[in-house]
GROMACS .gro file of C-alpha atoms in nm:
model
  447
    1MET     CA    1   9.814  13.075   9.576
    2SER     CA    2   9.874  13.083   9.200
    3GLU     CA    3  10.193  13.193   9.024
    4LEU     CA    4  10.039  13.345   8.712
    5VAL     CA    5  10.195  13.351   8.365
    6PRO     CA    6  10.108  13.611   8.098
    7GLY     CA    7   9.747  13.554   8.000
    8GLY     CA    8   9.678  13.337   8.305
    9ASN     CA    9   9.367  13.414   8.509
   10GLN     CA   10   9.213  13.320   8.840
   11SER     CA   11   8.877  13.369   9.010
   12LEU     CA   12   8.870  13.604   9.309
   13PRO     CA   13   8.676  13.591   9.635
   14ASP     CA   14   8.430  13.858   9.740
   15GLY     CA   15   8.562  14.147   9.945
   16VAL     CA   16   8.845  14.398   9.946
   17LEU     CA   17   9.156  14.310   9.742
   18THR     CA   18   9.506  14.448   9.788
   19ILE     CA   19   9.755  14.471   9.502
   20GLY     CA   20  10.118  14.531   9.595
   21VAL     CA   21  10.416  14.596   9.366
   22PRO     CA   22  10.726  14.672   9.578
   23GLY     CA   23  11.025  14.854   9.440
   24PRO     CA   24  11.113  15.178   9.261
   25PHE     CA   25  10.784  15.200   9.073
   26ASP     CA   26  10.472  15.414   9.055
   27LEU     CA   27  10.137  15.241   9.038
   28SER     CA   28   9.829  15.359   8.851
   29VAL     CA   29   9.483  15.215   8.788
   30LEU     CA   30   9.250  15.272   8.492
   31ILE     CA   31   8.883  15.195   8.561
   32THR     CA   32   8.683  15.109   8.249
   33ASP     CA   33   8.352  14.967   8.135
   34ASP     CA   34   8.288  14.694   7.878
   35THR     CA   35   8.402  14.926   7.597
   36GLY     CA   36   8.754  14.940   7.742
   37LYS     CA   37   8.732  15.318   7.790
   38VAL     CA   38   8.714  15.526   8.106
   39GLY     CA   39   8.390  15.700   8.193
   40GLY     CA   40   8.577  16.020   8.274
   41ASP     CA   41   8.910  16.152   8.396
   42THR     CA   42   8.825  16.054   8.755
   43ASP     CA   43   8.861  15.690   8.644
   44PHE     CA   44   9.238  15.736   8.627
   45VAL     CA   45   9.384  15.672   8.974
   46PHE     CA   46   9.749  15.777   9.007
   47TYR     CA   47   9.983  15.976   9.230
   48ASN     CA   48   9.810  16.312   9.180
   49GLN     CA   49   9.462  16.159   9.198
   50PRO     CA   50   9.495  15.871   9.447
   51SER     CA   51   9.135  15.756   9.487
   52ALA     CA   52   8.810  15.683   9.310
   53PRO     CA   53   8.497  15.501   9.430
   54GLY     CA   54   8.608  15.153   9.539
   55THR     CA   55   8.976  15.215   9.460
   56ARG     CA   56   9.257  15.376   9.658
   57LEU     CA   57   9.628  15.413   9.588
   58GLY     CA   58   9.859  15.391   9.891
   59ASP     CA   59  10.228  15.329   9.953
   60GLU     CA   60  10.316  15.063   9.693
   61VAL     CA   61   9.968  14.914   9.717
   62ILE     CA   62   9.627  14.953   9.559
   63THR     CA   63   9.314  14.853   9.747
   64VAL     CA   64   9.006  14.761   9.546
   65ASP     CA   65   8.655  14.698   9.673
   66PRO     CA   66   8.469  14.574   9.361
   67GLY     CA   67   8.133  14.619   9.532
   68ARG     CA   68   8.194  14.993   9.569
   69LEU     CA   69   8.309  15.073   9.215
   70ARG     CA   70   8.113  15.327   9.016
   71ALA     CA   71   7.810  15.203   8.823
   72GLY     CA   72   7.909  15.031   8.500
   73ALA     CA   73   8.273  14.969   8.596
   74SER     CA   74   8.374  14.620   8.487
   75ARG     CA   75   8.754  14.627   8.460
   76LEU     CA   76   9.052  14.773   8.645
   77THR     CA   77   9.390  14.775   8.471
   78VAL     CA   78   9.699  14.795   8.693
   79VAL     CA   79   9.979  15.001   8.539
   80VAL     CA   80  10.339  15.021   8.660
   81SER     CA   81  10.599  15.279   8.557
   82PRO     CA   82  10.941  15.386   8.690
   83ALA     CA   83  10.932  15.618   8.991
   84ASP     CA   84  11.213  15.805   8.816
   85PRO     CA   85  11.095  15.867   8.456
   86ALA     CA   86  11.456  15.903   8.341
   87VAL     CA   87  11.529  15.538   8.427
   88PRO     CA   88  11.392  15.280   8.179
   89LEU     CA   89  11.213  14.978   8.315
   90GLY     CA   90  11.482  14.753   8.170
   91ARG     CA   91  11.735  14.892   8.420
   92LEU     CA   92  11.512  14.826   8.720
   93PRO     CA   93  11.425  14.502   8.899
   94VAL     CA   94  11.141  14.321   8.725
   95PRO     CA   95  10.816  14.440   8.888
   96SER     CA   96  10.641  14.162   9.078
   97LEU     CA   97  10.272  14.182   9.161
   98ARG     CA   98  10.126  14.028   9.477
   99LEU     CA   99   9.747  14.004   9.515
  100THR     CA  100   9.597  13.940   9.859
  101GLY     CA  101   9.239  13.878   9.964
  102PRO     CA  102   9.020  14.012  10.247
  103GLY     CA  103   9.191  13.808  10.520
  104GLY     CA  104   9.546  13.881  10.404
  105GLU     CA  105   9.576  13.550  10.219
  106VAL     CA  106   9.804  13.568   9.914
  107LEU     CA  107   9.582  13.480   9.618
  108ALA     CA  108   9.821  13.523   9.326
  109ARG     CA  109  10.161  13.648   9.220
  110PHE     CA  110  10.279  13.758   8.878
  111THR     CA  111  10.626  13.849   8.755
  112PRO     CA  112  10.633  13.942   8.385
  113PRO     CA  113  10.929  13.890   8.151
  114ARG     CA  114  11.196  14.158   8.197
  115PRO     CA  115  11.105  14.474   8.002
  116GLU     CA  116  11.350  14.610   7.747
  117ARG     CA  117  11.266  14.947   7.588
  118GLU     CA  118  10.922  14.977   7.743
  119THR     CA  119  10.854  15.274   7.970
  120VAL     CA  120  10.524  15.145   8.111
  121LEU     CA  121  10.376  14.800   8.174
  122LEU     CA  122  10.012  14.700   8.190
  123LEU     CA  123  10.076  14.448   8.465
  124ALA     CA  124   9.735  14.289   8.532
  125GLU     CA  125   9.362  14.348   8.515
  126ILE     CA  126   9.078  14.271   8.754
  127TYR     CA  127   8.761  14.217   8.558
  128ARG     CA  128   8.400  14.114   8.605
  129ARG     CA  129   8.294  13.775   8.475
  130GLY     CA  130   7.925  13.708   8.529
  131THR     CA  131   7.851  13.790   8.892
  132GLY     CA  132   8.211  13.739   9.008
  133TRP     CA  133   8.553  13.890   8.954
  134LYS     CA  134   8.877  13.748   8.817
  135VAL     CA  135   9.238  13.858   8.778
  136ARG     CA  136   9.435  13.818   8.455
  137ALA     CA  137   9.812  13.861   8.421
  138LEU     CA  138   9.912  14.089   8.131
  139GLY     CA  139  10.274  14.208   8.112
  140GLN     CA  140  10.200  14.427   7.808
  141GLY     CA  141  10.459  14.700   7.748
  142TYR     CA  142  10.422  15.057   7.620
  143ALA     CA  143  10.703  15.271   7.482
  144ASP     CA  144  10.532  15.611   7.496
  145GLY     CA  145  10.493  15.660   7.868
  146LEU     CA  146  10.209  15.681   8.114
  147ALA     CA  147  10.043  15.960   7.918
  148GLY     CA  148  10.021  15.735   7.611
  149VAL     CA  149   9.854  15.459   7.810
  150ALA     CA  150   9.609  15.702   7.965
  151ARG     CA  151   9.514  15.847   7.625
  152ASP     CA  152   9.457  15.498   7.482
  153PHE     CA  153   9.206  15.435   7.759
  154GLY     CA  154   9.025  15.762   7.686
  155VAL     CA  155   9.174  15.991   7.952
  156ASP     CA  156   9.212  16.358   7.857
  157VAL     CA  157   9.579  16.420   7.950
  158ALA     CA  158   9.716  16.772   7.941
  159ASP     CA  159  10.033  16.856   7.748
  160ASP     CA  160  10.319  17.042   7.914
  161ASP     CA  161  10.194  17.374   7.769
  162PRO     CA  162   9.823  17.317   7.717
  163PRO     CA  163   9.611  17.565   7.521
  164HIS     CA  164   9.329  17.509   7.769
  165ALA     CA  165   9.292  17.415   8.132
  166PRO     CA  166   9.389  17.051   8.188
  167THR     CA  167   9.157  16.789   8.325
  168VAL     CA  168   9.435  16.552   8.437
  169GLN     CA  169   9.789  16.685   8.479
  170LEU     CA  170  10.055  16.416   8.492
  171PRO     CA  171  10.361  16.517   8.696
  172ALA     CA  172  10.679  16.572   8.497
  173ALA     CA  173  10.869  16.353   8.742
  174VAL     CA  174  10.643  16.137   8.949
  175PRO     CA  175  10.778  16.111   9.306
  176GLY     CA  176  10.881  15.773   9.444
  177ALA     CA  177  10.657  15.543   9.639
  178ARG     CA  178  10.653  15.470  10.012
  179ARG     CA  179  10.629  15.826  10.127
  180SER     CA  180  10.532  15.746  10.482
  181GLY     CA  181  10.584  16.054  10.692
  182PRO     CA  182  10.690  16.420  10.712
  183ARG     CA  183  11.023  16.508  10.563
  184PRO     CA  184  11.286  16.518  10.838
  185SER     CA  185  11.604  16.717  10.878
  186GLY     CA  186  11.947  16.617  11.001
  187SER     CA  187  12.139  16.293  11.008
  188GLN     CA  188  11.947  15.988  11.125
  189ARG     CA  189  12.091  15.676  11.286
  190ALA     CA  190  11.935  15.347  11.378
  191ASP     CA  191  12.031  15.346  11.746
  192GLY     CA  192  11.806  15.127  11.950
  193PHE     CA  193  11.659  14.947  11.650
  194GLY     CA  194  11.746  14.601  11.782
  195ALA     CA  195  11.580  14.663  12.118
  196LEU     CA  196  11.264  14.795  11.954
  197VAL     CA  197  11.245  14.502  11.712
  198ASN     CA  198  11.304  14.239  11.978
  199ALA     CA  199  11.047  14.393  12.207
  200GLU     CA  200  10.791  14.362  11.927
  201ARG     CA  201  10.900  14.007  11.845
  202ALA     CA  202  10.865  13.913  12.213
  203ARG     CA  203  10.509  14.048  12.215
  204ALA     CA  204  10.437  13.833  11.910
  205GLY     CA  205  10.595  13.526  12.072
  206VAL     CA  206  10.884  13.519  11.823
  207PRO     CA  207  11.252  13.466  11.923
  208ALA     CA  208  11.478  13.769  11.917
  209VAL     CA  209  11.706  13.855  11.625
  210ALA     CA  210  12.074  13.938  11.660
  211ILE     CA  211  12.200  14.255  11.492
  212ASP     CA  212  12.476  14.149  11.252
  213GLY     CA  213  12.743  14.402  11.161
  214ARG     CA  214  12.774  14.281  10.801
  215LEU     CA  215  12.400  14.316  10.742
  216ALA     CA  216  12.405  14.659  10.907
  217SER     CA  217  12.699  14.767  10.689
  218ALA     CA  218  12.522  14.652  10.371
  219ALA     CA  219  12.200  14.823  10.481
  220GLU     CA  220  12.382  15.147  10.559
  221ALA     CA  221  12.556  15.146  10.220
  222HIS     CA  222  12.234  15.075  10.035
  223ALA     CA  223  12.043  15.346  10.221
  224GLY     CA  224  12.322  15.585  10.120
  225THR     CA  225  12.283  15.504   9.750
  226MET     CA  226  11.907  15.555   9.770
  227ALA     CA  227  11.953  15.891   9.942
  228ALA     CA  228  12.206  15.994   9.676
  229GLN     CA  229  11.956  15.902   9.402
  230GLY     CA  230  11.660  16.048   9.586
  231ARG     CA  231  11.452  15.735   9.524
  232LEU     CA  232  11.386  15.384   9.650
  233SER     CA  233  11.546  15.103   9.454
  234VAL     CA  234  11.668  14.747   9.504
  235GLU     CA  235  11.966  14.836   9.283
  236SER     CA  236  12.202  15.131   9.269
  237PRO     CA  237  12.262  15.309   8.934
  238ASP     CA  238  12.564  15.088   8.866
  239GLY     CA  239  12.344  14.778   8.889
  240VAL     CA  240  12.460  14.658   9.233
  241SER     CA  241  12.170  14.508   9.426
  242VAL     CA  242  12.118  14.518   9.800
  243PHE     CA  243  12.167  14.139   9.799
  244GLN     CA  244  12.507  14.175   9.635
  245ARG     CA  245  12.603  14.425   9.904
  246VAL     CA  246  12.524  14.158  10.162
  247THR     CA  247  12.726  13.878  10.002
  248THR     CA  248  13.027  14.096   9.917
  249ARG     CA  249  13.058  14.160  10.292
  250GLY     CA  250  13.102  13.789  10.346
  251TYR     CA  251  12.751  13.715  10.467
  252ALA     CA  252  12.591  13.400  10.325
  253TYR     CA  253  12.222  13.336  10.375
  254LEU     CA  254  11.948  13.084  10.313
  255GLY     CA  255  11.665  13.332  10.348
  256ILE     CA  256  11.641  13.710  10.323
  257ALA     CA  257  11.386  13.989  10.322
  258GLU     CA  258  11.424  14.363  10.293
  259HIS     CA  259  11.238  14.680  10.383
  260LEU     CA  260  11.321  14.982  10.164
  261VAL     CA  261  11.140  15.285  10.304
  262SER     CA  262  11.154  15.663  10.293
  263GLY     CA  263  10.993  15.908  10.532
  264PRO     CA  264  11.025  15.787  10.893
  265ARG     CA  265  11.252  16.007  11.102
  266THR     CA  266  11.342  15.767  11.383
  267PRO     CA  267  11.379  15.391  11.435
  268ALA     CA  268  11.048  15.397  11.622
  269GLU     CA  269  10.870  15.556  11.324
  270PHE     CA  270  11.035  15.305  11.093
  271LEU     CA  271  10.914  15.019  11.311
  272ALA     CA  272  10.563  15.165  11.302
  273TYR     CA  273  10.579  15.145  10.922
  274CYS     CA  274  10.680  14.778  10.947
  275GLN     CA  275  10.364  14.709  11.146
  276GLU     CA  276  10.119  14.872  10.906
  277ASP     CA  277   9.987  14.557  10.738
  278ALA     CA  278  10.036  14.182  10.716
  279HIS     CA  279  10.282  14.212  10.427
  280THR     CA  280  10.517  14.459  10.598
  281ARG     CA  281  10.485  14.280  10.933
  282GLY     CA  282  10.597  13.951  10.776
  283PRO     CA  283  10.977  13.981  10.814
  284LEU     CA  284  10.945  14.151  11.153
  285ARG     CA  285  10.760  13.850  11.296
  286ASP     CA  286  10.916  13.570  11.091
  287ALA     CA  287  11.076  13.324  11.332
  288SER     CA  288  11.301  13.184  11.058
  289PHE     CA  289  11.492  13.515  11.045
  290THR     CA  290  11.746  13.515  11.326
  291GLU     CA  291  11.970  13.807  11.225
  292ALA     CA  292  11.904  14.160  11.106
  293GLY     CA  293  12.068  14.489  11.019
  294ILE     CA  294  11.944  14.840  10.948
  295GLY     CA  295  12.088  15.154  10.794
  296SER     CA  296  11.961  15.503  10.720
  297ALA     CA  297  12.079  15.803  10.520
  298THR     CA  298  11.945  16.150  10.450
  299ASP     CA  299  11.905  16.313  10.109
  300GLY     CA  300  12.088  16.641  10.165
  301ARG     CA  301  11.881  16.814   9.897
  302THR     CA  302  11.539  16.737  10.041
  303GLY     CA  303  11.597  16.617  10.397
  304GLU     CA  304  11.416  16.290  10.315
  305VAL     CA  305  11.542  15.995  10.519
  306TYR     CA  306  11.594  15.661  10.344
  307TRP     CA  307  11.600  15.332  10.533
  308THR     CA  308  11.713  14.981  10.450
  309ALA     CA  309  11.638  14.694  10.687
  310LEU     CA  310  11.763  14.342  10.614
  311TRP     CA  311  11.628  14.026  10.777
  312ALA     CA  312  11.817  13.702  10.724
  313ARG     CA  313  11.841  13.333  10.797
  314PRO     CA  314  12.218  13.268  10.789
  315PHE     CA  315  12.367  12.993  10.579
  316SER     CA  316  12.459  12.657  10.725
  317GLU     CA  317  12.517  12.324  10.557
  318ASP     CA  318  12.241  12.167  10.766
  319GLY     CA  319  12.007  12.449  10.671
  320LEU     CA  320  12.091  12.410  10.302
  321HIS     CA  321  12.025  12.037  10.327
  322ARG     CA  322  11.683  12.104  10.483
  323THR     CA  323  11.599  12.360  10.215
  324VAL     CA  324  11.685  12.145   9.915
  325SER     CA  325  11.532  11.838  10.080
  326GLU     CA  326  11.208  12.032  10.112
  327VAL     CA  327  11.217  12.109   9.740
  328VAL     CA  328  11.272  11.740   9.663
  329ALA     CA  329  10.988  11.638   9.895
  330LEU     CA  330  10.745  11.892   9.751
  331THR     CA  331  10.840  11.789   9.397
  332ASN     CA  332  10.787  11.423   9.474
  333GLY     CA  333  10.458  11.505   9.640
  334ARG     CA  334  10.336  11.655   9.312
  335ARG     CA  335  10.454  11.345   9.123
  336VAL     CA  336  10.284  11.103   9.360
  337THR     CA  337   9.960  11.302   9.336
  338ALA     CA  338   9.985  11.265   8.958
  339GLY     CA  339  10.032  10.888   8.990
  340LEU     CA  340  10.407  10.895   8.916
  341ARG     CA  341  10.694  10.738   9.106
  342PRO     CA  342  10.904  10.972   9.322
  343LEU     CA  343  11.249  11.078   9.209
  344ALA     CA  344  11.561  10.954   9.388
  345ASP     CA  345  11.778  11.227   9.541
  346ASP     CA  346  12.107  11.224   9.346
  347THR     CA  347  12.414  11.384   9.507
  348ARG     CA  348  12.598  11.429   9.175
  349LEU     CA  349  12.306  11.614   9.017
  350ALA     CA  350  12.268  11.814   9.338
  351SER     CA  351  12.634  11.914   9.329
  352ALA     CA  352  12.599  12.039   8.970
  353ALA     CA  353  12.274  12.223   9.053
  354ARG     CA  354  12.423  12.392   9.360
  355ALA     CA  355  12.734  12.501   9.170
  356TYR     CA  356  12.520  12.645   8.890
  357CYS     CA  357  12.307  12.848   9.133
  358ALA     CA  358  12.624  12.991   9.286
  359ASP     CA  359  12.759  13.072   8.940
  360MET     CA  360  12.442  13.258   8.835
  361ALA     CA  361  12.445  13.458   9.158
  362ALA     CA  362  12.816  13.540   9.139
  363ARG     CA  363  12.830  13.636   8.771
  364GLY     CA  364  12.488  13.798   8.745
  365PHE     CA  365  12.329  13.593   8.467
  366TYR     CA  366  12.013  13.386   8.448
  367SER     CA  367  11.992  13.126   8.173
  368HIS     CA  368  12.003  12.752   8.110
  369THR     CA  369  12.317  12.820   7.904
  370SER     CA  370  12.623  12.949   8.089
  371PRO     CA  371  12.828  13.240   7.948
  372GLU     CA  372  13.076  12.979   7.817
  373GLY     CA  373  12.797  12.801   7.629
  374LEU     CA  374  12.768  12.502   7.864
  375GLU     CA  375  12.427  12.331   7.883
  376PRO     CA  376  12.262  12.134   8.168
  377TRP     CA  377  12.391  11.800   8.037
  378ASP     CA  378  12.743  11.941   8.024
  379ARG     CA  379  12.723  12.039   8.390
  380ALA     CA  380  12.576  11.701   8.489
  381ARG     CA  381  12.851  11.515   8.303
  382ALA     CA  382  13.122  11.729   8.464
  383ALA     CA  383  12.981  11.638   8.808
  384GLY     CA  384  13.010  11.269   8.726
  385ALA     CA  385  12.643  11.204   8.656
  386GLY     CA  386  12.609  10.946   8.379
  387HIS     CA  387  12.236  10.970   8.315
  388ARG     CA  388  12.099  10.898   7.967
  389GLY     CA  389  11.879  11.208   7.974
  390ILE     CA  390  11.893  11.542   8.158
  391GLY     CA  391  11.634  11.814   8.222
  392GLU     CA  392  11.664  12.140   8.413
  393ASN     CA  393  11.438  12.391   8.588
  394ILE     CA  394  11.577  12.722   8.714
  395ALA     CA  395  11.417  13.007   8.905
  396CYS     CA  396  11.523  13.325   9.081
  397GLY     CA  397  11.368  13.559   9.335
  398GLN     CA  398  11.146  13.308   9.517
  399ARG     CA  399  11.211  13.313   9.891
  400THR     CA  400  11.098  12.965  10.004
  401ALA     CA  401  11.098  12.605   9.882
  402ALA     CA  402  10.718  12.605   9.870
  403GLU     CA  403  10.712  12.926   9.665
  404VAL     CA  404  10.960  12.804   9.406
  405VAL     CA  405  10.791  12.465   9.356
  406GLU     CA  406  10.452  12.633   9.328
  407GLY     CA  407  10.595  12.868   9.066
  408TRP     CA  408  10.740  12.583   8.863
  409MET     CA  409  10.414  12.391   8.877
  410ASN     CA  410  10.227  12.695   8.744
  411SER     CA  411  10.460  12.720   8.442
  412PRO     CA  412  10.383  12.463   8.167
  413GLY     CA  413  10.745  12.395   8.070
  414HIS     CA  414  10.872  12.357   8.426
  415ARG     CA  415  10.569  12.151   8.523
  416ALA     CA  416  10.639  11.913   8.232
  417ASN     CA  417  10.985  11.840   8.372
  418ILE     CA  418  10.851  11.779   8.723
  419LEU     CA  419  10.584  11.542   8.593
  420LYS     CA  420  10.785  11.371   8.321
  421PRO     CA  421  10.733  10.996   8.379
  422ASP     CA  422  11.074  10.897   8.241
  423PHE     CA  423  11.284  11.092   8.490
  424THR     CA  424  11.422  10.885   8.778
  425HIS     CA  425  11.661  11.113   8.971
  426LEU     CA  426  11.671  11.472   9.096
  427GLY     CA  427  11.933  11.709   9.235
  428VAL     CA  428  11.841  12.051   9.376
  429GLY     CA  429  12.061  12.357   9.427
  430PHE     CA  430  12.017  12.694   9.596
  431ALA     CA  431  12.230  13.006   9.635
  432GLY     CA  432  12.167  13.349   9.785
  433GLY     CA  433  12.298  13.672   9.636
  434GLY     CA  434  12.315  13.825   9.290
  435ARG     CA  435  12.064  14.072   9.149
  436ALA     CA  436  11.759  13.858   9.228
  437GLY     CA  437  11.854  13.760   9.583
  438THR     CA  438  11.790  13.386   9.545
  439TYR     CA  439  11.864  13.130   9.273
  440TRP     CA  440  11.723  12.776   9.246
  441THR     CA  441  11.801  12.484   9.014
  442GLN     CA  442  11.641  12.142   8.966
  443LEU     CA  443  11.851  11.898   8.762
  444PHE     CA  444  11.658  11.590   8.651
  445GLY     CA  445  11.818  11.264   8.538
  446LEU     CA  446  11.700  10.964   8.339
  447ALA     CA  447  11.875  10.644   8.448
   0.00000   0.00000   0.00000
C-alpha cells in the first residue's frame, strides 16, 4: 500500500476498483477524454445521477471498472464536497481517500492538506497510461462549489431559475452519504447489539467484545449530535470529535474504529450494514478490538435514525510498550534495508515524544511547534536528553504502527529523518483522543 502525497501516482492492477472517502462528504466523479472535457452530461456521476458505464456511486464509495467505461474515456476525477453545503470544508475532518483493488487489498491512501476557504476538492484522478491505469493524488481546491467544477469540465449545469430545461440539475442541498435503508419512525435503542455482534464474531472465529458503558455513552451522545444536525459527521458543530467524547468519559485507548451510519432501524439492520463489504466488516471482525459501544438517535424532523458504533482496544502500559516498540522495529527495519545501523531505543526521547502526543491530543493542535513556541529540541532537553542533534516526525489519524511508518516513509521529509545516517537514538510516543483520534511522534537523537 502507498500513502500518496499531492502529485504522487501509482500503477493500478486490472479489475474493479473501489474508492472510499468516509465522513460528512458527498462524492462525485467526472469522466473525461484526453481533452479533459466530458463527452456529455451523463459523464458527471453524482448524487442525482449515481451511475455511468463502468462507474457507480454508492454509500461513501465509488466503484470503477475501467474496462467498462464508455469509448474514449481516459480519466476519472474524484471530487469531494461537504454533505451540508452550508458547512465549509475547513470546518470538517480532512477527507481521506482509500483505494482498494479487486480482492479488497488496500492499494493506496491519500489525505490532502486541510482545506481552508475551498468548498470543493479534486481529490484524485484515475487515468489511462498506455495500456494500463494509474492513480494520481491531487488535493486541488475550488472556491465556487460543485457547479463551478462541473462547468470547468464541460458539464451543462442548470441555474436555480433556468431559462430552459436543465440537462443536469444539482440539488440545492445535497443529502448526506450512507443512506442505507428506509426512513424509520420512533425512538430507536441498541438493545441486543452486543449479543448480535458476538454471535457474528464467533462465526468468524474472533473473540467476543465486551460492551463498555463509557464507549456506549460517547456513542449515544455523538449519535444525538448527528441527529440534531441531520447529517453524519465525525465532529459536532462546536468542533468536538467522537474521539474527544470517548476520552472525556475517562476511556483511554490504543486503537479505535468507528461506524457512523444513518438509515438502519434496528440493531440487526445496523449489523447488516457492517457486513456489506470488507471495509465495513473490518472493525466487526478485528480481534484486536476487545470492547465496544453503540448509540442511536432519531432526527425528529425526518424520522431518520443515526447510529454511532465504537470499537476499541483499551489502553494498558504493556500495550503501549508493544505499540511503540513495533514502530521502533519497523523504523529500524527500513534503516537496515537501506544499509544503515539501527537506532537505539531511548527512554528520555520516548518520554518527551509520548508527552507531546498527549499534549497535541488534549489541546487540539498539530504542529512541531507547541502553542508556547517550544520546538522538538526544547522538549528533548526538558526530558533530560543531551543529544547533539534532534529530529522529529509527527503524524495523526493513522490507526496502526505499520500504517504510520508506511506513511512517514512515503513522505520525503519524514523519510529523510528515518534514513538519516547520523541519527543514533529514537524515542516513540502515541496518544489516543483529540480531533484526529490518534497522534504519533518520533523523536530522533544524534549522540
